[in-house]
Coordinates of C-alpha atoms in Angstrom, one line a residue:
X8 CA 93.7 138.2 145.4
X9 CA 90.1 139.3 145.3
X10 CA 87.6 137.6 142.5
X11 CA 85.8 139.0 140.2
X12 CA 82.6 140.2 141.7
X13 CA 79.9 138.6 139.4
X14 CA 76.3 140.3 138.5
X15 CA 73.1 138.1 140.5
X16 CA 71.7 135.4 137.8
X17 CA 68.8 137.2 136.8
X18 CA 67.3 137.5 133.7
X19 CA 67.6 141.6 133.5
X20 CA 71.2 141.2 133.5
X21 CA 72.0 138.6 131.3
X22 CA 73.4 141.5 129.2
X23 CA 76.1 142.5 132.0
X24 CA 76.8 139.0 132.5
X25 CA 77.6 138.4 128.5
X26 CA 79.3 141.5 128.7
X27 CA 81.7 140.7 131.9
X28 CA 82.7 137.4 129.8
X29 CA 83.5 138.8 127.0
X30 CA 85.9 141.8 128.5
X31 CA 88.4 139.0 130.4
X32 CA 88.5 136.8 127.3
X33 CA 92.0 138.4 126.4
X34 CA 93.4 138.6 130.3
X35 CA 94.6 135.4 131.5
X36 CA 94.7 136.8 135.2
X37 CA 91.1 137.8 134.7
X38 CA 90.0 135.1 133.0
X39 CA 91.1 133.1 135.8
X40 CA 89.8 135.1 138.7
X41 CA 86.1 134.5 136.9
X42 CA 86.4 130.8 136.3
X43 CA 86.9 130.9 140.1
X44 CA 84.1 132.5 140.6
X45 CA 81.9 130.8 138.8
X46 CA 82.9 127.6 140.2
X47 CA 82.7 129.1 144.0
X48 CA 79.1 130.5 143.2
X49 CA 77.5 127.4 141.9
X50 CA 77.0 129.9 138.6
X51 CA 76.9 127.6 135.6
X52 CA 73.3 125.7 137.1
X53 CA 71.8 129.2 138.0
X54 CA 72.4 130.2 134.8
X55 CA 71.2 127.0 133.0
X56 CA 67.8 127.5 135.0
X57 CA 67.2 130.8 133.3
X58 CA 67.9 129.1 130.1
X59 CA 65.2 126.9 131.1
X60 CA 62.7 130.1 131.6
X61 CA 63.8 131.9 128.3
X62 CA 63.0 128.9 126.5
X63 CA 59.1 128.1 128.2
X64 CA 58.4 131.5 127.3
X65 CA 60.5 132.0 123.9
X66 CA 62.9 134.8 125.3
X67 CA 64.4 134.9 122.2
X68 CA 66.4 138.0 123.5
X69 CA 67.3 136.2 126.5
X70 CA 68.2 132.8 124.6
X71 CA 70.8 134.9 122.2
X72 CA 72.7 136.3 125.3
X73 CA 73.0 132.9 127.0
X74 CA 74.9 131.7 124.2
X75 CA 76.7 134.4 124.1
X76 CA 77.5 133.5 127.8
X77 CA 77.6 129.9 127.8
X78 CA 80.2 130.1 124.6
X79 CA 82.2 132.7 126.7
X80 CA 82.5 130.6 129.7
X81 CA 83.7 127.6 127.4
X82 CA 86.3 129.9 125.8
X83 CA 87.5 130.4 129.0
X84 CA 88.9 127.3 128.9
X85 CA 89.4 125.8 132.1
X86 CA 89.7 122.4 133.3
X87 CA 87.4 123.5 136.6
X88 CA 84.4 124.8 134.5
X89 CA 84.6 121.9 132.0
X90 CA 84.1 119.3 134.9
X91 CA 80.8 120.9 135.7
X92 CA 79.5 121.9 132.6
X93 CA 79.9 118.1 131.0
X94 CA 78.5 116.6 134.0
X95 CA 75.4 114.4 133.6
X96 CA 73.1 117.3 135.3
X97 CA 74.2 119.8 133.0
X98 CA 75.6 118.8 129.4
X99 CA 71.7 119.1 128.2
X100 CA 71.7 122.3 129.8
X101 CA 74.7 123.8 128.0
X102 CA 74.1 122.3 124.8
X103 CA 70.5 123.6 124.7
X104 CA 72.2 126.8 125.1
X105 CA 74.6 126.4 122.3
X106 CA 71.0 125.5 120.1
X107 CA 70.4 129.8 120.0
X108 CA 73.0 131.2 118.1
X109 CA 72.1 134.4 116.8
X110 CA 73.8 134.0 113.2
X111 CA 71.3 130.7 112.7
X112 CA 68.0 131.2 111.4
X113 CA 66.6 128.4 113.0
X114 CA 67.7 126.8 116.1
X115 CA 70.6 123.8 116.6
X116 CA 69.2 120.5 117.6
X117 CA 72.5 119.5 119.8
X118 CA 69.8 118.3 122.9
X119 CA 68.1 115.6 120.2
X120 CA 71.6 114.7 118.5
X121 CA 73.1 113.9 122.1
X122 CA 69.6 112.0 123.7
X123 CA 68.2 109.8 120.9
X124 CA 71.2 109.7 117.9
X125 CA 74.3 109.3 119.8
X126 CA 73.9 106.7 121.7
X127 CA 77.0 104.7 123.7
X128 CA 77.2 101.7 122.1
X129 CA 78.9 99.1 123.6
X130 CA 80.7 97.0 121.0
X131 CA 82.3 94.7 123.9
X132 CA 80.6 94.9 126.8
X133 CA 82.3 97.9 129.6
X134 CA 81.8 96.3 133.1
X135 CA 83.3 99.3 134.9
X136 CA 80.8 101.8 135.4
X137 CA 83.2 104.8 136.4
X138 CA 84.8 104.2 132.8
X139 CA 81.5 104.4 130.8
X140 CA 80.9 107.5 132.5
X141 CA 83.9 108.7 131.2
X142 CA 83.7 107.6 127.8
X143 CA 80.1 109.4 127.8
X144 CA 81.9 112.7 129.2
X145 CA 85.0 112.6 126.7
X146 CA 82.4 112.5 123.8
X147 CA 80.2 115.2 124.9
X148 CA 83.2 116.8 125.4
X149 CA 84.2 116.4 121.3
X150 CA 81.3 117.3 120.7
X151 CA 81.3 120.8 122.1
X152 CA 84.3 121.3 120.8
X153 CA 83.2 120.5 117.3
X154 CA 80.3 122.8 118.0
X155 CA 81.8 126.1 119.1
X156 CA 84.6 125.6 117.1
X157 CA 83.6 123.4 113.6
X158 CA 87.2 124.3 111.6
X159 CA 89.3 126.3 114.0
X160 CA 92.9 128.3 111.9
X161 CA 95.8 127.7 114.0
X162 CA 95.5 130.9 115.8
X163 CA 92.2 129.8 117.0
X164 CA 93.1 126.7 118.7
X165 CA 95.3 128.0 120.8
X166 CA 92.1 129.6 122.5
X167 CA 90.5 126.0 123.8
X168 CA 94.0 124.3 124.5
X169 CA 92.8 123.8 128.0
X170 CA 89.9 121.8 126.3
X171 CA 91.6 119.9 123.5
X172 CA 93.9 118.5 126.5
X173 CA 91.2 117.8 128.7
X174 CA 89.7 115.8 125.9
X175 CA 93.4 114.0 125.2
X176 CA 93.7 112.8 128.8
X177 CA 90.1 111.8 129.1
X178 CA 91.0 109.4 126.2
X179 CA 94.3 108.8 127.6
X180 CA 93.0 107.6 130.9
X181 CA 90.1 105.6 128.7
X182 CA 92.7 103.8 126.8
X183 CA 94.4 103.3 130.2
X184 CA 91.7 101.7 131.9
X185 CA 91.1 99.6 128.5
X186 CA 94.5 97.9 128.5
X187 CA 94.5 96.9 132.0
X188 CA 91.4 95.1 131.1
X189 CA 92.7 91.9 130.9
X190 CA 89.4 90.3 128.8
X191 CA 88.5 93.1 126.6
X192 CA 91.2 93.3 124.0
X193 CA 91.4 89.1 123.7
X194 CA 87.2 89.6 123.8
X195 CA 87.8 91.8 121.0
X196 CA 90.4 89.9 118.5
X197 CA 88.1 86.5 119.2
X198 CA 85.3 88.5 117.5
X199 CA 87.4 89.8 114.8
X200 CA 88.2 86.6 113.7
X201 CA 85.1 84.8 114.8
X202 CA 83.4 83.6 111.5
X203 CA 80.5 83.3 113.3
X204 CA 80.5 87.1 114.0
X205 CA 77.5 89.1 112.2
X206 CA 79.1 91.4 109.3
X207 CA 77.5 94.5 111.0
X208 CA 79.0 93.3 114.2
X209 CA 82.4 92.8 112.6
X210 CA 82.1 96.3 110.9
X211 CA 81.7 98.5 114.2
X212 CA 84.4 96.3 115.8
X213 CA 86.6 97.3 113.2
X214 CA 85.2 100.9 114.0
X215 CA 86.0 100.9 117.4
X216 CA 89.6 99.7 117.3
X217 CA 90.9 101.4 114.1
X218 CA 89.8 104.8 116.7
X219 CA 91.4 102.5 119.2
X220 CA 94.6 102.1 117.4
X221 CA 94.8 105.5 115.8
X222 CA 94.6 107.0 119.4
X223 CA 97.2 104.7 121.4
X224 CA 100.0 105.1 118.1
X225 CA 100.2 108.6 119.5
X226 CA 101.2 108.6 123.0
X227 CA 104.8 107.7 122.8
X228 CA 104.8 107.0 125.9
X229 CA 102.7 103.7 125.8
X230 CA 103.4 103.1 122.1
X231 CA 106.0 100.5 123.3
X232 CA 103.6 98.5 125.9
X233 CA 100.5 98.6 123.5
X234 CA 102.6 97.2 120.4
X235 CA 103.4 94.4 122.8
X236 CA 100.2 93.8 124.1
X237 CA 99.1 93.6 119.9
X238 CA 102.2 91.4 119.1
X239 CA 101.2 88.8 122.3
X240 CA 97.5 88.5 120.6
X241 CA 98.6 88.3 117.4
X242 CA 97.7 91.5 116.3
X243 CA 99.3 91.4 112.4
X244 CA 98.5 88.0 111.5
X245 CA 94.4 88.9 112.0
X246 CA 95.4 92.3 109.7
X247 CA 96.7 90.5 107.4
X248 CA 93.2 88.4 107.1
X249 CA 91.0 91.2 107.5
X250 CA 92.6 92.9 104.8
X251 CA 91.2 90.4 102.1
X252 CA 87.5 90.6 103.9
X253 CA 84.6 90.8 101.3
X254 CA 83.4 93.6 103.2
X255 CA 84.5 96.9 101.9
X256 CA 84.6 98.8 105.4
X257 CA 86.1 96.3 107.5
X258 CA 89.0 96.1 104.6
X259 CA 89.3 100.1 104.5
X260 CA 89.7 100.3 108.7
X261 CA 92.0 97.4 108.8
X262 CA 94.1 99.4 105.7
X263 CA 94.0 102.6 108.1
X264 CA 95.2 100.3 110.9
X265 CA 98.2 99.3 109.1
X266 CA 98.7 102.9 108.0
X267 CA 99.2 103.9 111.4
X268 CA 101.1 100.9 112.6
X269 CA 103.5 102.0 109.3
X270 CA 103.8 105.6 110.1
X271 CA 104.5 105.4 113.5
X272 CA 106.4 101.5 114.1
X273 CA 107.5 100.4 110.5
X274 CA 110.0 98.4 112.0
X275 CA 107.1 96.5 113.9
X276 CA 105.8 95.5 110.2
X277 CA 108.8 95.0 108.3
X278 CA 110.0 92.5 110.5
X279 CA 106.8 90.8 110.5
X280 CA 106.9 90.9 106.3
X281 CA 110.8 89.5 106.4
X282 CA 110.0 86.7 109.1
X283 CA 106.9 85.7 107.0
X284 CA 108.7 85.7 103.6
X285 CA 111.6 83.7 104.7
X286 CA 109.1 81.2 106.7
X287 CA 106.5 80.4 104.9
X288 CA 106.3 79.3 101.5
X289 CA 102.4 79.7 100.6
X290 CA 101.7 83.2 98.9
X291 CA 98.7 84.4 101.2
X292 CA 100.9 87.3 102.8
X293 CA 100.5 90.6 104.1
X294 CA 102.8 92.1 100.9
X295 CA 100.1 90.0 98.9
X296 CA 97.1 91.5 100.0
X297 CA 98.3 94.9 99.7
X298 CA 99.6 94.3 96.4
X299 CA 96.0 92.7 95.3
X300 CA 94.4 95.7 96.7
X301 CA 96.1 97.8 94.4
X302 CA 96.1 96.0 91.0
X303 CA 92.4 94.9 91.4
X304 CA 90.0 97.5 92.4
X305 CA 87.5 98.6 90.7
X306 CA 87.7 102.4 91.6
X307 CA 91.1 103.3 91.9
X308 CA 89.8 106.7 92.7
X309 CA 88.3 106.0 95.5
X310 CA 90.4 103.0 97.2
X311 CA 92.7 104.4 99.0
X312 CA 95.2 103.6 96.2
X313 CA 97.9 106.3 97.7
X314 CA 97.6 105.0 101.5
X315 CA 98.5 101.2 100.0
X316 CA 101.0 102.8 97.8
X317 CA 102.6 104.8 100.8
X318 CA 102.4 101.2 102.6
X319 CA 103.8 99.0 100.3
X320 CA 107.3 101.2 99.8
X321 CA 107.9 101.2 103.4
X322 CA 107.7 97.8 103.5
X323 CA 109.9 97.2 100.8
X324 CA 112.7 100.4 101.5
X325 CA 116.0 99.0 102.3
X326 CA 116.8 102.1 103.9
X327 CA 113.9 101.7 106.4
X328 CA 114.6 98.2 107.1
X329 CA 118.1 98.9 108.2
X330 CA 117.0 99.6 111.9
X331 CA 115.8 95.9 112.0
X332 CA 118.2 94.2 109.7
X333 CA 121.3 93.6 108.5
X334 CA 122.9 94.0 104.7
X335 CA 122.6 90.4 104.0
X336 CA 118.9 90.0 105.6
X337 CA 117.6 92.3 103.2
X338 CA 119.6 91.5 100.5
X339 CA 118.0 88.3 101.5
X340 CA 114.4 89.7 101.7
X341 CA 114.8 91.3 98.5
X342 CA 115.6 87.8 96.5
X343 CA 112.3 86.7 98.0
X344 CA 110.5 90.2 97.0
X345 CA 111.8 89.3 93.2
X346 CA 111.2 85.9 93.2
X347 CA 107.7 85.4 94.9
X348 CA 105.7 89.0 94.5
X349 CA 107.4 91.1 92.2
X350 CA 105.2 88.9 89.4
X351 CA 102.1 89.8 90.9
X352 CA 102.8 93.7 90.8
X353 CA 103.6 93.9 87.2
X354 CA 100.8 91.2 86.3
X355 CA 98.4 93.4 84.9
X356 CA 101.4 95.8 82.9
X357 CA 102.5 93.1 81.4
X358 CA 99.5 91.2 80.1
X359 CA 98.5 94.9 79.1
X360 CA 101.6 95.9 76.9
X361 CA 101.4 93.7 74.4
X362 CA 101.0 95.3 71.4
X363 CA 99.8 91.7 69.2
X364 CA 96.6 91.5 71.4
X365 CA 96.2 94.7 73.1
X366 CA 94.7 97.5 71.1
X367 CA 95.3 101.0 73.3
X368 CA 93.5 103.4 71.5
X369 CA 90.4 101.8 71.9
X370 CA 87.2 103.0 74.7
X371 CA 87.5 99.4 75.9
X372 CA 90.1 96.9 76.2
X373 CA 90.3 94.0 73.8
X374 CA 92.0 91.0 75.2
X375 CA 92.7 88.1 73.5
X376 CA 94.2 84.1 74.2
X377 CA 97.7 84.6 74.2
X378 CA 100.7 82.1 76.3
X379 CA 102.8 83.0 78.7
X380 CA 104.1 83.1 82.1
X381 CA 100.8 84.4 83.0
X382 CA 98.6 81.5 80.6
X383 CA 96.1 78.7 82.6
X384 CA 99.1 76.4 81.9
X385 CA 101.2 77.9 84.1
X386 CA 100.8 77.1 87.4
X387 CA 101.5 80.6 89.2
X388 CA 99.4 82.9 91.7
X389 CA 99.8 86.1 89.1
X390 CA 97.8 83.9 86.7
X391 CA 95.2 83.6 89.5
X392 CA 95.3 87.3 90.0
X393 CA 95.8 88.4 86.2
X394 CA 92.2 86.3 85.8
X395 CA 90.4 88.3 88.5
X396 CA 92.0 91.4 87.1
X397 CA 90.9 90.1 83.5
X398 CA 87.2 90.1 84.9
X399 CA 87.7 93.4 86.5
X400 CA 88.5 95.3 83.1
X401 CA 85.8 94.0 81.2
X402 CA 83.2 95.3 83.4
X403 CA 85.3 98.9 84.1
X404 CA 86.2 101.4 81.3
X405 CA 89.6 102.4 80.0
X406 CA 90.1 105.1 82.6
X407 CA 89.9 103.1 85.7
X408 CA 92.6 100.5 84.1
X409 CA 95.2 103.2 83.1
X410 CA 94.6 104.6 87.0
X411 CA 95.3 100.7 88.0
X412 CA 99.0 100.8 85.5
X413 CA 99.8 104.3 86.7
X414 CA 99.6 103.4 90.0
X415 CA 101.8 99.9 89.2
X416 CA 104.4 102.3 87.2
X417 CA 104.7 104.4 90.2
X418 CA 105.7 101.6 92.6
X419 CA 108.1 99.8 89.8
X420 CA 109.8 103.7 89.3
X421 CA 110.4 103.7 93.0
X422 CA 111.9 99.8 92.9
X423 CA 114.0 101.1 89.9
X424 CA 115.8 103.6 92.7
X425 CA 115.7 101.7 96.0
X426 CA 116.6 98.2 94.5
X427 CA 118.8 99.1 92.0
X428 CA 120.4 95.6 91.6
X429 CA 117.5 93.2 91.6
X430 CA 115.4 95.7 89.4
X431 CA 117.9 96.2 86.7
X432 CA 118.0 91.7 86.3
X433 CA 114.2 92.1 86.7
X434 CA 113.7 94.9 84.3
X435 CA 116.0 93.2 81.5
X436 CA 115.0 89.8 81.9
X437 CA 111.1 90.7 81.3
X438 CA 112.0 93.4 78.7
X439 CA 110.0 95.6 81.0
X440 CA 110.8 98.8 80.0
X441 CA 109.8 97.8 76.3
X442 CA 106.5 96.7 77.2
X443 CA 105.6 99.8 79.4
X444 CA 107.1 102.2 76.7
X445 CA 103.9 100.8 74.4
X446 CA 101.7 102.8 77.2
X447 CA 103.1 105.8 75.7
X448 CA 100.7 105.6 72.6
X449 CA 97.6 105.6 75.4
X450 CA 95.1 108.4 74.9
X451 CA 95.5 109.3 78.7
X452 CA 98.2 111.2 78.8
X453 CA 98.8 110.8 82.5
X454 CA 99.7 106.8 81.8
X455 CA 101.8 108.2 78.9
X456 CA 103.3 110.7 81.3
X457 CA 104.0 107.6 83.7
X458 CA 105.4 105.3 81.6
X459 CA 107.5 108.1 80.7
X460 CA 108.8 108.8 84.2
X461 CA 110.0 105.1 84.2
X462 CA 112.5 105.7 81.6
X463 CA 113.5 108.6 83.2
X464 CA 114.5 107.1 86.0
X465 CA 115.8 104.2 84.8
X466 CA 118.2 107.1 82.4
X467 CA 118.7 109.0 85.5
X468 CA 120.8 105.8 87.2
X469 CA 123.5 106.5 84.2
X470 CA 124.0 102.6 84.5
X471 CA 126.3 101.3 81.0
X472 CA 124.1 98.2 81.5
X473 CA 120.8 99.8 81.5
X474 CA 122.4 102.5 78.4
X475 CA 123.2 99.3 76.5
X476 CA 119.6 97.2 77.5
X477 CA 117.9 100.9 75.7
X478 CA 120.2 101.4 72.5
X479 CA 120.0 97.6 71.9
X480 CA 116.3 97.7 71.7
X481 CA 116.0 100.9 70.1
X482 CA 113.9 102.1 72.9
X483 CA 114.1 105.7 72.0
X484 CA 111.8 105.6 69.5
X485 CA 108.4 105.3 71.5
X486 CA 109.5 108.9 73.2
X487 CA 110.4 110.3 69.4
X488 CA 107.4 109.5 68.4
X489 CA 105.7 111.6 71.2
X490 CA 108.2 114.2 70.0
X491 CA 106.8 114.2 66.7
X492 CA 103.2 113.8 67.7
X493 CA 103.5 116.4 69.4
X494 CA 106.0 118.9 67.6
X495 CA 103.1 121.8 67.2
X496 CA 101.2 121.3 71.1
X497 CA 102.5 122.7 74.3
X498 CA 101.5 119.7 76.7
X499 CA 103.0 117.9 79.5
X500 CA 103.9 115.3 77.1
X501 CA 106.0 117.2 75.1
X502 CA 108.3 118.9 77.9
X503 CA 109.1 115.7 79.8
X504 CA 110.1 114.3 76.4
X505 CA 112.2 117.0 76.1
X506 CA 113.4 117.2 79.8
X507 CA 114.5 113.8 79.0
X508 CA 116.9 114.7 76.2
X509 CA 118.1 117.9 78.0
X510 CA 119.0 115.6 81.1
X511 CA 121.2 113.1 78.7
X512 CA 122.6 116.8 76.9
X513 CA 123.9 118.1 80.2
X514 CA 125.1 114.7 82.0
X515 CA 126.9 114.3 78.5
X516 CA 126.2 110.5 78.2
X517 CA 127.7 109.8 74.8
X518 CA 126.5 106.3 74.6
X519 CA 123.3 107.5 74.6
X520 CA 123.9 110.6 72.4
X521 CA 125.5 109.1 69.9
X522 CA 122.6 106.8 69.3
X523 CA 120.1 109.2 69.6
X524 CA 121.9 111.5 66.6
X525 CA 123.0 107.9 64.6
X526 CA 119.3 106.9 64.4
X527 CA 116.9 109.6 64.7
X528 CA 118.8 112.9 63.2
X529 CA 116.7 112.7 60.1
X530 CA 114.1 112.2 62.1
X531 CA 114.4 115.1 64.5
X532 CA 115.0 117.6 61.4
X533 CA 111.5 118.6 61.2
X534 CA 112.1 120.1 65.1
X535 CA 115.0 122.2 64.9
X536 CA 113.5 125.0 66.5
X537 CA 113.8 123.4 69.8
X538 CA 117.7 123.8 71.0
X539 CA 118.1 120.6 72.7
X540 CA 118.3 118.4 70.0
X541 CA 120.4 120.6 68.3
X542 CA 123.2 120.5 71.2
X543 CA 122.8 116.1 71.4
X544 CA 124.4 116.9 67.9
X545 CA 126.6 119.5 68.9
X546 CA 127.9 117.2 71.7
X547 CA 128.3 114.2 69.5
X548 CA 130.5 116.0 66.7
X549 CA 132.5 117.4 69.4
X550 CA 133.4 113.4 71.0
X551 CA 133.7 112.3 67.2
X552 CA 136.5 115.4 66.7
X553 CA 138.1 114.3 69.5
X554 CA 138.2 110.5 68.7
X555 CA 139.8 111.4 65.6
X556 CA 142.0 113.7 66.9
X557 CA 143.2 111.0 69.4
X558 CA 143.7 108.4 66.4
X559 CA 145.5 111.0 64.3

């Protein structure tokens, strides 16, 4: 079919020109029939030479309408247009165009950015010339992208799909080239774990292959041959010592790393963690380091706590691990977990909970000598860790430490679910839930809240055991207290206290009911108003009517 019949490139019809771009931007046969044309018609350069006028003389007029054109053309979004338009003799062009937009006060500086501040730099050394060309043309292309379209809605990146897949299989065919390299990814793991290597140089290495890795994890396609390629250069053992670098960036892109590798192959890792658990008996493991990341940062905040959080669970999630394993295996894995890093988790709750040498309410923490499994005498790696984490605290405020429990609460809640066997000897055996219950008296209320949500789910199980472990050690009475405290506020607090009691009301547990009403009735009478406690009784004169019934 005929094209579209496009206006000479001169500068007293730049207006007709924006205008004929604009009208086919919603006619995909259109649209098409002018991206023809301006490839058959050698438009693009014509028009980038009249930028080159409007700018010598300050058109301003003239500079508005060829963004206005040069935008257009992009939105066209083809693949024909894009080849010219990011070549070598015209990406300054186009840019310089994209400087003028009419809604700026004062022009972009795209043409400066691109020249003098992003420059290629060549981590490992690209012998293929054809390749750096392409990774020069991929990230003009992003950048283009990020120009015209800075923080697109879903409906509006549907208009540049053209150009978001031009982009993919630039970095596809990059990647590509990359692996078939047979030097460059050995070139860059000998670096990595060079000591020699300058910190700098070890921090944009990091850099590159985190983008490297985050890139290649999503072309299921290759996943397969790349995490074999990794595995064959012994891809998690380096992890594993870059995550306890000194150096905070290095640390944070070899976290992301592991991220990825657990989102998309957790099977890859958790095989890894079980083969290393059952082989080796020093403690400098990959479950280690993440676990010290946790307990011992300074800024909790800001550490990526929830991305090590995330990656520790799916490590340790029997459900996960059945794709890899069998019952036993992790069973297996599991009496490792307890035995050889469940200690360092809970370290800091438990030297923390003692209510002899801990004083809560206080702006600072006040520790004092005390003996234990965690005392110099002892000869165990938590001790190691609870010293570092002793340093830590006395140069952070309370805050920071309760964000350090909360986060270790969170992890033990979701042990108390997924290893209900192993948890319930660990939690009994340590008296765990009575030390974390003392967190309850904490002026943050979120730790409170936390320590909270441990008994609840350790309640929510309905395990005799666990019903017996609570009523034996009277462990009701922190969360009573909070009641009490808290009898005449509407807080957080408050309703998952009661939540708590309503949960035991409606699953009718009588152990627990009858103990609640046998010790803290009296107690409760100054809260009547609330109709929960009132049914625990209810529920417990109606099981002692029918006792006696049955013995009558």
């Amino acid at each position: 079919s005929h094209l579209i019949d496009l206006p000479t490139c001169e500068l007293h019809r730049l207006r007709e020109i924006a205008d004929l771009v604009t009208s086919v931007r919603f006619s995909r046969i259109r649209k098409q029939k002018l991206a023809l044309a301006l490839k058959n018609e050698g438009y693009i350069p014509k028009l980038l030479q009249l930028f080159q006028v409007c700018e010598s003389v300050k058109n301003t007029e003239g500079l508005h309408l060829l963004f206005d054109i040069v935008r257009g053309i992009l939105y066209l979004d083809k693949a024909i247009l894009f080849e010219v338009m990011f070549s070598d003799e015209c990406i300054l062009g186009v840019v310089g165009c994209l400087e003028y937009d009419p809604c700026l006060a004062q022009p972009g500086w795209h043409r400066e950015f691109l020249t003098k501040t992003a420059k290629l730099q060549e981590v490992i050394p690209i012998r293929d010339p054809e390749l750096r060309q392409k990774i020069r043309q991929t990230s003009r292309a992003q950048y283009i992208h990020a120009i015209i379209m800075p923080n697109p809605s879903d409906f509006e990146a549907g208009f540049l799909s053209t150009l978001n897949s031009f982009i993919s299989c630039s970095k596809e065919e990059i990647l590509q080239a990359l692996q078939k390299d047979e030097e460059f990814l050995p070139e860059v793991f000998a670096q990595l774990t060079n000591e020699a290597t300058a910190g700098e140089q070890q921090c944009e290495l990091m850099k590159f292959f985190k983008e490297f890795c985050a890139f290649s994890f999503t072309l299921p396609e290759k996943r397969d041959e790349f995490l074999q390629t990794l595995a064959k250069l012994g891809f998690l053992p380096t992890l594993e010592m870059l995550m306890g670098m000194g150096d905070l960036q290095v640390r944070a892109a070899a976290t992301d790393i592991l991220s990825y590798l657990v989102e998309f192959s957790p099977a890859t890792v958790q095989q890894f963690v079980m083969q290393e658990a059952q082989q080796s008996e020093n403690d400098t493991q990959l479950i280690t380091e993440v676990i010290e990341q946790i307990i011992c940062s300074p800024n909790p905040e800001f550490g990526g706590h929830n991305q090590l959080m995330e990656i520790l669970c799916a490590l340790m999630d029997p459900e996960k691990m059945l794709a890899i394993a069998s019952n036993l295996e992790i069973f297996e894995f599991l009496d490792i977990f307890y035995d050889r890093y469940i200690h360092v988790l809970t370290a800091p709750l438990l030297a923390d909970t003692s209510e002899e040498w801990y004083e809560i309410g206080n702006d600072n923490l006040n520790f004092f000598p005390f003996e234990g499994p965690y005392s110099p005498g002892n000869s165990n790696r938590p001790y190691l860790i609870f010293v570092q984490l002793m340093a830590l605290l006395f140069l952070v405020d309370n805050y920071q430490t309760a964000e350090i429990l909360a986060s270790v609460l969170e992890l033990l809640s979701f042990c108390v679910e997924r290893h209900k066997y192993h948890m319930k000897i660990f939690i009994i055996k340590k008296d765990l839930l009575r030390r974390t219950l003392v967190l309850m008296k904490s002026k943050h209320k979120f730790l409170a809240l936390c320590a909270l949500r441990f008994m609840r789910r350790i309640i929510g199980l309905k395990d005799e055991l666990y019903n017996h472990y609570i009523t034996l050690g009277n462990l009701f009475e922190p969360v009573v207290n909070a009641v009490l405290d808290n009898r005449n506020k509407c807080n957080l607090l408050k309703s998952a206290s009661m939540e708590l009691f309503e949960f035991i009301r409606k699953e009718d547990i009588q152990f627990l009911i009858a103990h609640i009403v046998e010790n803290f009735s009296d107690a409760l009478e100054s809260v009547k108003y609330i109709h929960t406690f009132q049914g625990l009784k209810t529920k417990y004169e109606q099981e002692k009517y029918q006792q006696n019934e049955k013995l009558n």
